[in-house]
Amino acid sequence: MKHPILPIKSKVTFFSTQIYDKVFFEKYNTDFDYELDFFDTQLNEQTVKLISNTDVVCVFVNDVVNASVIQQLAERKVRIIALRCAGFNNVDLEAAKKHNLKVCRVPAYSPEAVAEHAMAMILTLNRKTHKAYNRVREQNFSLNGLLGFDLHGKTVGIIGTGNIGKAFSKIIKGFGCKVLAFDIVTDSEMEKNGVTSVSLETIFKESDIISLHCPLNEKTKHLIDKKSLSIMKDHVMIINTSRGALIQTSDVIKALKKGKVGYLGIDVYEQEEKLFFRDLSEDIIQDDAIQRLMSFPNVLVTAHQAFFTNEALTQIALVTFNNIESLLAQNDIDNKAALLV
Ligand code: NAI
């Protein structure tokens, strides 16, 4: 909807822009008519200086929105930080509050997109379809090395039963798994759907597959570390589509080397901001940990693509523009989950 009481076009400046961001945001801007300015660079202490005469900065998962950047945004008279994602661990909310900046996000654009990607990672790691695809193309029809296991009857532990954890629980129930869940807030709806709420320790001890769906914060940082890995079942499968720092990378590498972790699927990585969303195929990667991880035959790395569906990108563009429209017009958003400050 064009806003009748705002005669001057408001400007939205995007950071970390990818081609698909431009395509979707330009498409849906026809309903809002903002002036859009796209930078492909990440927002940080240096690039913040690129901003001029803008009301809104629109950022993504790896943009740096710390106290220093926020101070500079405030000095440049920016009013709104609009995250075009759900997670907000990269934004200093206290600093935003102090400088009177509004911060909004897209709380649930397509939980199914992420949950379905987690499922795809489980199936790939288990049934090795990525290897079968390449083998058959080379006329190698041998099955040796492709042995999988039945998901039916296995115990799957979900950590974090918000929008994505819930969507994932429904999918994995459909495979006939026993589903355990841990969240700091118990959800009775999950119990009704046959999911058993248990302690974090029980998840670690009893699960054949553990899928992480909680946010990254001080309590969840390095949730998967030497200590938690030590009580897990041998050959456990760990799936992380949430945030990289939920896993202590060097500890999981040690556990993979010992065979304690039998399968690891990660769509997110602790140091991903230096790697993901770029084509580095001609570069020498300096990050030895990701190189080690990618060298294991039982590790699957995808580059933060779990959200990447047509439906999700449509929702991201629409909800982001609606958030901005509400904040510019009334300094508030009806959907409280979208408003962080
Ligand atoms: P949500 O806010 O709906 O759910 C998060 C759940 O985690 C809540 O139920 C909350 O109570 C729980 N939680 C918080 N602290 C916890 C703790 N210490 N232990 C266990 N549970 C805890 O969020 P949603 O939409 O389900 O997303 C989850 C995470 O997925 C996001 O924080 C984000 O980091 C990640 N994400 C990843 C994407 C990708 O493309 N890979 C895309 C979208 C989100």
Tab-separated table of C-alpha atoms and ligand atoms in Angstrom:
chain	number	residue	atom	x	y	z
A	1	MET	CA	0.000	0.000	0.000
A	2	LYS	CA	1.286	3.477	-0.855
A	3	HIS	CA	1.310	5.573	2.302
A	4	PRO	CA	-0.880	8.655	1.860
A	5	ILE	CA	0.608	10.705	4.720
A	6	LEU	CA	4.266	10.399	3.738
A	7	PRO	CA	4.816	12.722	0.786
A	8	ILE	CA	8.618	12.302	0.636
A	9	LYS	CA	9.947	8.916	-0.380
A	10	SER	CA	11.735	7.225	2.505
A	11	LYS	CA	15.073	5.662	1.655
A	12	VAL	CA	16.038	2.116	2.588
A	13	THR	CA	19.730	1.210	2.331
A	14	PHE	CA	20.547	-2.488	2.016
A	15	PHE	CA	23.800	-4.133	3.049
A	16	SER	CA	25.117	-7.602	2.101
A	17	THR	CA	22.853	-7.489	-0.953
A	18	GLN	CA	22.719	-10.565	-3.146
A	19	ILE	CA	21.148	-10.652	-6.633
A	20	TYR	CA	18.072	-12.422	-5.279
A	21	ASP	CA	17.576	-9.756	-2.553
A	22	LYS	CA	17.405	-7.099	-5.261
A	23	VAL	CA	15.002	-9.162	-7.353
A	24	PHE	CA	12.542	-9.801	-4.506
A	25	PHE	CA	12.738	-6.392	-2.791
A	26	GLU	CA	12.384	-4.482	-6.080
A	27	LYS	CA	9.448	-6.665	-7.075
A	28	TYR	CA	7.508	-6.021	-3.865
A	29	ASN	CA	8.540	-2.359	-3.578
A	30	THR	CA	5.984	-1.537	-6.277
A	31	ASP	CA	3.415	-1.660	-3.439
A	32	PHE	CA	5.456	0.585	-1.111
A	33	ASP	CA	7.463	2.911	-3.377
A	34	TYR	CA	10.530	3.422	-1.188
A	35	GLU	CA	13.830	4.674	-2.589
A	36	LEU	CA	16.070	1.593	-2.475
A	37	ASP	CA	19.850	1.765	-2.255
A	38	PHE	CA	21.753	-1.528	-2.492
A	39	PHE	CA	25.298	-2.195	-1.277
A	40	ASP	CA	26.725	-5.668	-1.701
A	41	THR	CA	29.266	-5.014	1.033
A	42	GLN	CA	28.693	-6.081	4.628
A	43	LEU	CA	27.730	-3.375	7.150
A	44	ASN	CA	30.557	-2.755	9.628
A	45	GLU	CA	32.529	0.103	11.251
A	46	GLN	CA	34.059	1.093	7.887
A	47	THR	CA	31.134	0.630	5.501
A	48	VAL	CA	28.686	2.480	7.737
A	49	LYS	CA	30.288	5.608	6.272
A	50	LEU	CA	28.615	4.805	2.918
A	51	ILE	CA	25.254	5.763	4.363
A	52	SER	CA	23.797	9.147	3.500
A	53	ASN	CA	20.293	10.554	3.934
A	54	THR	CA	18.705	7.247	4.726
A	55	ASP	CA	15.864	6.487	7.124
A	56	VAL	CA	16.297	2.734	7.242
A	57	VAL	CA	19.181	0.299	6.970
A	58	CYS	CA	18.240	-3.222	5.995
A	59	VAL	CA	20.699	-5.875	7.160
A	60	PHE	CA	21.181	-9.643	7.107
A	61	VAL	CA	22.698	-12.325	9.340
A	62	ASN	CA	26.394	-11.466	9.026
A	63	ASP	CA	26.233	-7.672	9.063
A	64	VAL	CA	28.002	-6.175	12.060
A	65	VAL	CA	25.529	-4.060	14.033
A	66	ASN	CA	27.496	-3.484	17.227
A	67	ALA	CA	27.494	-0.447	19.542
A	68	SER	CA	30.028	1.449	17.450
A	69	VAL	CA	28.101	0.905	14.187
A	70	ILE	CA	24.847	1.852	15.922
A	71	GLN	CA	26.357	5.077	17.239
A	72	GLN	CA	27.407	5.971	13.690
A	73	LEU	CA	23.955	5.074	12.361
A	74	ALA	CA	22.409	7.411	14.941
A	75	GLU	CA	24.838	10.197	14.000
A	76	ARG	CA	23.738	9.735	10.376
A	77	LYS	CA	20.093	10.139	11.482
A	78	VAL	CA	19.068	6.573	10.611
A	79	ARG	CA	15.790	5.747	12.394
A	80	ILE	CA	15.297	2.056	11.780
A	81	ILE	CA	17.428	-1.085	11.578
A	82	ALA	CA	15.357	-3.606	9.625
A	83	LEU	CA	16.682	-7.150	9.793
A	84	ARG	CA	15.592	-9.231	6.805
A	85	CYS	CA	16.032	-12.417	8.862
A	86	ALA	CA	14.734	-13.984	12.099
A	87	GLY	CA	17.930	-14.255	14.206
A	88	PHE	CA	19.259	-11.025	15.720
A	89	ASN	CA	22.386	-12.114	17.632
A	90	ASN	CA	24.473	-9.721	15.469
A	91	VAL	CA	22.647	-6.595	16.732
A	92	ASP	CA	23.424	-4.786	19.998
A	93	LEU	CA	19.835	-4.124	21.079
A	94	GLU	CA	20.882	-2.167	24.197
A	95	ALA	CA	22.912	0.241	22.080
A	96	ALA	CA	19.966	0.658	19.688
A	97	LYS	CA	17.680	1.465	22.620
A	98	LYS	CA	20.189	3.966	23.989
A	99	HIS	CA	20.353	5.778	20.641
A	100	ASN	CA	16.586	5.634	20.140
A	101	LEU	CA	16.770	3.480	17.030
A	102	LYS	CA	13.979	1.062	16.217
A	103	VAL	CA	14.984	-2.521	15.368
A	104	CYS	CA	12.677	-4.964	13.601
A	105	ARG	CA	13.024	-8.441	12.117
A	106	VAL	CA	11.081	-11.066	10.175
A	107	PRO	CA	10.154	-13.477	12.951
A	108	ALA	CA	8.732	-16.370	10.940
A	109	TYR	CA	8.914	-16.077	7.164
A	110	SER	CA	8.903	-19.764	6.404
A	111	PRO	CA	9.769	-22.065	9.283
A	112	GLU	CA	9.041	-24.946	6.912
A	113	ALA	CA	11.854	-23.836	4.575
A	114	VAL	CA	14.441	-24.256	7.349
A	115	ALA	CA	12.853	-27.398	8.797
A	116	GLU	CA	12.730	-29.021	5.356
A	117	HIS	CA	16.412	-28.199	4.804
A	118	ALA	CA	17.289	-29.819	8.142
A	119	MET	CA	15.415	-32.911	6.932
A	120	ALA	CA	17.239	-32.808	3.590
A	121	MET	CA	20.559	-32.763	5.471
A	122	ILE	CA	19.541	-35.796	7.545
A	123	LEU	CA	18.505	-37.760	4.457
A	124	THR	CA	21.634	-36.810	2.526
A	125	LEU	CA	23.983	-37.743	5.370
A	126	ASN	CA	22.144	-40.984	6.003
A	127	ARG	CA	21.370	-42.251	2.486
A	128	LYS	CA	24.343	-40.545	0.769
A	129	THR	CA	22.332	-39.406	-2.235
A	130	HIS	CA	25.035	-36.825	-3.049
A	131	LYS	CA	27.547	-39.633	-3.492
A	132	ALA	CA	25.111	-41.865	-5.392
A	133	TYR	CA	24.372	-39.026	-7.838
A	134	ASN	CA	28.046	-38.635	-8.757
A	135	ARG	CA	28.719	-42.363	-8.808
A	136	VAL	CA	25.931	-43.257	-11.190
A	137	ARG	CA	26.940	-40.457	-13.578
A	138	GLU	CA	30.319	-42.174	-13.824
A	139	GLN	CA	28.640	-45.525	-14.496
A	140	ASN	CA	29.621	-46.803	-11.064
A	141	PHE	CA	26.570	-48.748	-9.977
A	142	SER	CA	28.175	-50.301	-6.890
A	143	LEU	CA	26.418	-49.847	-3.538
A	144	ASN	CA	29.521	-50.287	-1.398
A	145	GLY	CA	29.915	-47.371	0.996
A	146	LEU	CA	26.328	-46.168	0.581
A	147	LEU	CA	24.819	-48.101	3.502
A	148	GLY	CA	22.289	-46.069	5.470
A	149	PHE	CA	19.937	-46.717	8.383
A	150	ASP	CA	16.141	-46.663	8.839
A	151	LEU	CA	14.963	-43.406	10.356
A	152	HIS	CA	11.825	-45.214	11.502
A	153	GLY	CA	12.088	-45.971	15.217
A	154	LYS	CA	15.120	-43.747	15.841
A	155	THR	CA	15.152	-41.126	18.597
A	156	VAL	CA	15.422	-37.530	17.434
A	157	GLY	CA	16.158	-34.730	19.920
A	158	ILE	CA	15.079	-31.180	19.095
A	159	ILE	CA	16.621	-28.259	20.962
A	160	GLY	CA	14.396	-25.190	20.635
A	161	THR	CA	10.723	-25.744	19.836
A	162	GLY	CA	9.820	-22.371	18.374
A	163	ASN	CA	8.520	-21.929	14.837
A	164	ILE	CA	11.231	-23.974	13.123
A	165	GLY	CA	11.572	-26.631	15.840
A	166	LYS	CA	7.794	-27.191	15.687
A	167	ALA	CA	7.767	-27.486	11.884
A	168	PHE	CA	10.704	-29.888	12.081
A	169	SER	CA	8.990	-32.028	14.736
A	170	LYS	CA	5.991	-32.566	12.430
A	171	ILE	CA	8.219	-33.638	9.529
A	172	ILE	CA	10.342	-36.006	11.577
A	173	LYS	CA	7.264	-37.534	13.267
A	174	GLY	CA	6.116	-38.441	9.752
A	175	PHE	CA	9.210	-40.633	9.420
A	176	GLY	CA	8.127	-42.674	12.455
A	177	CYS	CA	10.784	-41.326	14.808
A	178	LYS	CA	10.469	-40.985	18.571
A	179	VAL	CA	10.751	-37.234	19.163
A	180	LEU	CA	12.230	-35.657	22.290
A	181	ALA	CA	12.379	-31.906	22.764
A	182	PHE	CA	13.992	-29.369	25.054
A	183	ASP	CA	13.105	-25.697	25.263
A	184	ILE	CA	13.333	-23.197	28.104
A	185	VAL	CA	9.576	-22.736	27.599
A	186	THR	CA	7.572	-25.992	27.517
A	187	ASP	CA	4.965	-26.077	24.764
A	188	SER	CA	1.822	-28.110	25.488
A	189	GLU	CA	0.922	-28.163	21.773
A	190	MET	CA	4.092	-30.163	21.098
A	191	GLU	CA	3.149	-32.693	23.782
A	192	LYS	CA	-0.268	-33.123	22.147
A	193	ASN	CA	1.476	-33.893	18.864
A	194	GLY	CA	3.366	-36.755	20.469
A	195	VAL	CA	6.616	-34.953	21.259
A	196	THR	CA	8.067	-35.674	24.699
A	197	SER	CA	9.559	-32.765	26.646
A	198	VAL	CA	12.755	-33.807	28.392
A	199	SER	CA	15.840	-32.225	29.950
A	200	LEU	CA	18.764	-31.098	27.814
A	201	GLU	CA	20.827	-33.888	29.339
A	202	THR	CA	18.272	-36.501	28.237
A	203	ILE	CA	18.359	-35.107	24.688
A	204	PHE	CA	22.140	-35.492	24.671
A	205	LYS	CA	22.095	-38.993	26.191
A	206	GLU	CA	19.220	-40.603	24.280
A	207	SER	CA	19.119	-39.101	20.812
A	208	ASP	CA	20.370	-40.789	17.660
A	209	ILE	CA	19.924	-37.464	15.855
A	210	ILE	CA	20.065	-34.002	17.457
A	211	SER	CA	18.710	-30.988	15.567
A	212	LEU	CA	19.397	-27.468	16.841
A	213	HIS	CA	16.625	-24.889	16.539
A	214	CYS	CA	17.299	-22.437	19.377
A	215	PRO	CA	18.694	-18.921	18.952
A	216	LEU	CA	22.317	-18.030	19.644
A	217	ASN	CA	22.750	-16.171	22.915
A	218	GLU	CA	25.033	-16.257	25.960
A	219	LYS	CA	23.291	-19.386	27.284
A	220	THR	CA	23.339	-21.342	24.028
A	221	LYS	CA	26.832	-20.420	22.790
A	222	HIS	CA	28.863	-23.641	22.445
A	223	LEU	CA	25.931	-25.767	23.622
A	224	ILE	CA	27.600	-28.568	21.683
A	225	ASP	CA	31.073	-28.798	23.208
A	226	LYS	CA	33.464	-31.349	24.697
A	227	LYS	CA	31.216	-31.815	27.750
A	228	SER	CA	27.879	-32.312	25.969
A	229	LEU	CA	29.512	-34.411	23.222
A	230	SER	CA	30.957	-36.750	25.868
A	231	ILE	CA	27.500	-37.862	27.047
A	232	MET	CA	26.012	-38.341	23.579
A	233	LYS	CA	25.490	-41.725	21.938
A	234	ASP	CA	28.361	-43.002	19.835
A	235	HIS	CA	27.902	-42.115	16.115
A	236	VAL	CA	25.276	-39.480	16.906
A	237	MET	CA	24.093	-37.276	14.034
A	238	ILE	CA	24.116	-33.528	14.735
A	239	ILE	CA	22.269	-31.051	12.521
A	240	ASN	CA	22.718	-27.306	12.916
A	241	THR	CA	20.572	-24.989	10.815
A	242	SER	CA	20.427	-22.359	13.561
A	243	ARG	CA	23.630	-20.413	14.235
A	244	GLY	CA	27.235	-21.560	13.914
A	245	ALA	CA	28.413	-20.696	17.414
A	246	LEU	CA	25.970	-23.170	18.978
A	247	ILE	CA	28.742	-25.655	18.186
A	248	GLN	CA	32.305	-25.392	19.494
A	249	THR	CA	34.013	-26.210	16.201
A	250	SER	CA	37.314	-27.608	17.487
A	251	ASP	CA	35.489	-29.919	19.922
A	252	VAL	CA	33.229	-31.305	17.203
A	253	ILE	CA	36.236	-31.877	14.925
A	254	LYS	CA	37.876	-33.940	17.697
A	255	ALA	CA	34.624	-35.897	18.177
A	256	LEU	CA	34.412	-36.560	14.421
A	257	LYS	CA	38.005	-37.811	14.376
A	258	LYS	CA	37.207	-40.246	17.186
A	259	GLY	CA	33.981	-41.402	15.516
A	260	LYS	CA	31.920	-40.151	18.461
A	261	VAL	CA	30.006	-37.952	16.041
A	262	GLY	CA	28.959	-40.175	13.142
A	263	TYR	CA	27.392	-37.470	10.970
A	264	LEU	CA	27.423	-33.687	11.041
A	265	GLY	CA	25.186	-31.449	8.941
A	266	ILE	CA	25.793	-27.718	9.247
A	267	ASP	CA	24.092	-24.927	7.363
A	268	VAL	CA	25.762	-22.383	9.634
A	269	TYR	CA	29.334	-22.019	10.832
A	270	GLU	CA	30.969	-20.025	13.616
A	271	GLN	CA	33.229	-18.051	11.252
A	272	GLU	CA	30.819	-18.006	8.324
A	273	GLU	CA	30.852	-14.224	7.846
A	274	LYS	CA	34.227	-14.497	6.122
A	275	LEU	CA	33.049	-17.269	3.791
A	276	PHE	CA	29.365	-17.700	3.141
A	277	PHE	CA	27.306	-15.948	0.448
A	278	ARG	CA	30.438	-15.538	-1.759
A	279	ASP	CA	32.099	-17.430	-4.577
A	280	LEU	CA	35.592	-18.159	-3.221
A	281	SER	CA	36.342	-20.940	-5.687
A	282	GLU	CA	39.534	-19.203	-6.903
A	283	ASP	CA	40.731	-18.214	-3.405
A	284	ILE	CA	42.998	-19.886	-0.862
A	285	ILE	CA	40.778	-20.389	2.182
A	286	GLN	CA	42.631	-19.357	5.320
A	287	ASP	CA	40.123	-20.936	7.713
A	288	ASP	CA	41.647	-24.329	8.551
A	289	ALA	CA	38.681	-25.471	10.660
A	290	ILE	CA	36.167	-25.266	7.783
A	291	GLN	CA	38.670	-26.989	5.481
A	292	ARG	CA	39.043	-29.805	8.010
A	293	LEU	CA	35.271	-30.083	8.402
A	294	MET	CA	34.748	-30.238	4.631
A	295	SER	CA	37.332	-33.013	4.351
A	296	PHE	CA	35.292	-35.494	6.426
A	297	PRO	CA	33.163	-37.851	4.306
A	298	ASN	CA	30.417	-37.753	6.952
A	299	VAL	CA	30.124	-33.960	7.174
A	300	LEU	CA	27.743	-31.977	5.011
A	301	VAL	CA	28.186	-28.213	4.857
A	302	THR	CA	25.698	-25.919	3.152
A	303	ALA	CA	26.278	-22.169	3.111
A	304	HIS	CA	23.352	-20.784	5.129
A	305	GLN	CA	20.797	-21.773	2.514
A	306	ALA	CA	18.100	-23.294	4.730
A	307	PHE	CA	15.883	-20.209	4.357
A	308	PHE	CA	16.389	-20.042	0.609
A	309	THR	CA	13.009	-20.767	-0.959
A	310	ASN	CA	10.764	-18.696	-3.168
A	311	GLU	CA	8.093	-18.574	-0.464
A	312	ALA	CA	10.562	-17.463	2.215
A	313	LEU	CA	12.085	-14.678	0.071
A	314	THR	CA	8.600	-13.406	-0.766
A	315	GLN	CA	7.658	-13.277	2.917
A	316	ILE	CA	10.990	-11.682	3.872
A	317	ALA	CA	10.448	-8.823	1.400
A	318	LEU	CA	6.791	-8.275	2.300
A	319	VAL	CA	7.222	-8.480	6.084
A	320	THR	CA	10.324	-6.254	6.013
A	321	PHE	CA	8.499	-3.580	4.009
A	322	ASN	CA	5.411	-3.849	6.246
A	323	ASN	CA	7.610	-3.494	9.354
A	324	ILE	CA	9.277	-0.399	7.899
A	325	GLU	CA	5.932	1.092	6.882
A	326	SER	CA	4.479	0.629	10.390
A	327	LEU	CA	7.565	2.039	12.107
A	328	LEU	CA	7.753	5.078	9.833
A	329	ALA	CA	4.044	5.785	10.239
A	330	GLN	CA	3.359	4.945	13.884
A	331	ASN	CA	6.716	4.049	15.469
A	332	ASP	CA	5.296	0.638	16.354
A	333	ILE	CA	4.476	-2.734	14.782
A	334	ASP	CA	1.298	-4.710	15.503
A	335	ASN	CA	3.191	-8.007	15.285
A	336	LYS	CA	5.117	-7.745	18.557
A	337	ALA	CA	7.482	-10.613	17.636
A	338	ALA	CA	8.775	-8.454	14.778
A	339	LEU	CA	9.699	-5.490	16.976
A	340	LEU	CA	12.949	-5.953	18.918
A	341	VAL	CA	13.424	-2.368	20.139
B	1	NAI	P1	11.744	-18.958	17.529
B	1	NAI	O1	12.007	-17.712	18.284
B	1	NAI	O2	10.374	-19.205	16.988
B	1	NAI	O3	12.134	-20.232	18.429
B	1	NAI	C1	13.300	-20.336	19.159
B	1	NAI	C2	13.002	-21.237	20.337
B	1	NAI	O4	14.218	-21.459	21.030
B	1	NAI	C3	12.005	-20.629	21.341
B	1	NAI	O5	10.965	-21.540	21.598
B	1	NAI	C4	12.850	-20.368	22.566
B	1	NAI	O6	12.146	-20.499	23.779
B	1	NAI	C5	13.926	-21.446	22.417
B	1	NAI	N1	15.100	-21.211	23.235
B	1	NAI	C6	15.656	-20.034	23.617
B	1	NAI	N2	16.731	-20.247	24.396
B	1	NAI	C7	16.852	-21.582	24.508
B	1	NAI	C8	17.755	-22.422	25.203
B	1	NAI	N3	18.719	-21.918	25.972
B	1	NAI	N4	17.588	-23.747	25.115
B	1	NAI	C9	16.581	-24.273	24.368
B	1	NAI	N5	15.684	-23.535	23.706
B	1	NAI	C10	15.816	-22.208	23.768
B	1	NAI	O7	12.830	-18.989	16.356
B	1	NAI	P2	12.764	-19.817	15.008
B	1	NAI	O8	12.068	-19.026	13.968
B	1	NAI	O9	12.292	-21.185	15.278
B	1	NAI	O10	14.313	-19.842	14.602
B	1	NAI	C11	15.278	-20.512	15.383
B	1	NAI	C12	16.661	-20.111	14.921
B	1	NAI	O11	16.878	-20.579	13.585
B	1	NAI	C13	16.861	-18.583	14.806
B	1	NAI	O12	17.248	-18.042	16.055
B	1	NAI	C14	17.951	-18.470	13.786
B	1	NAI	O13	19.196	-18.439	14.466
B	1	NAI	C15	17.861	-19.764	12.986
B	1	NAI	N6	17.478	-19.536	11.589
B	1	NAI	C16	18.286	-20.046	10.608
B	1	NAI	C17	17.964	-19.895	9.282
B	1	NAI	C18	18.816	-20.483	8.192
B	1	NAI	O14	18.629	-20.134	7.013
B	1	NAI	N7	19.748	-21.373	8.485
B	1	NAI	C19	16.774	-19.136	8.867
B	1	NAI	C20	15.957	-18.697	9.977
B	1	NAI	C21	16.317	-18.880	11.291
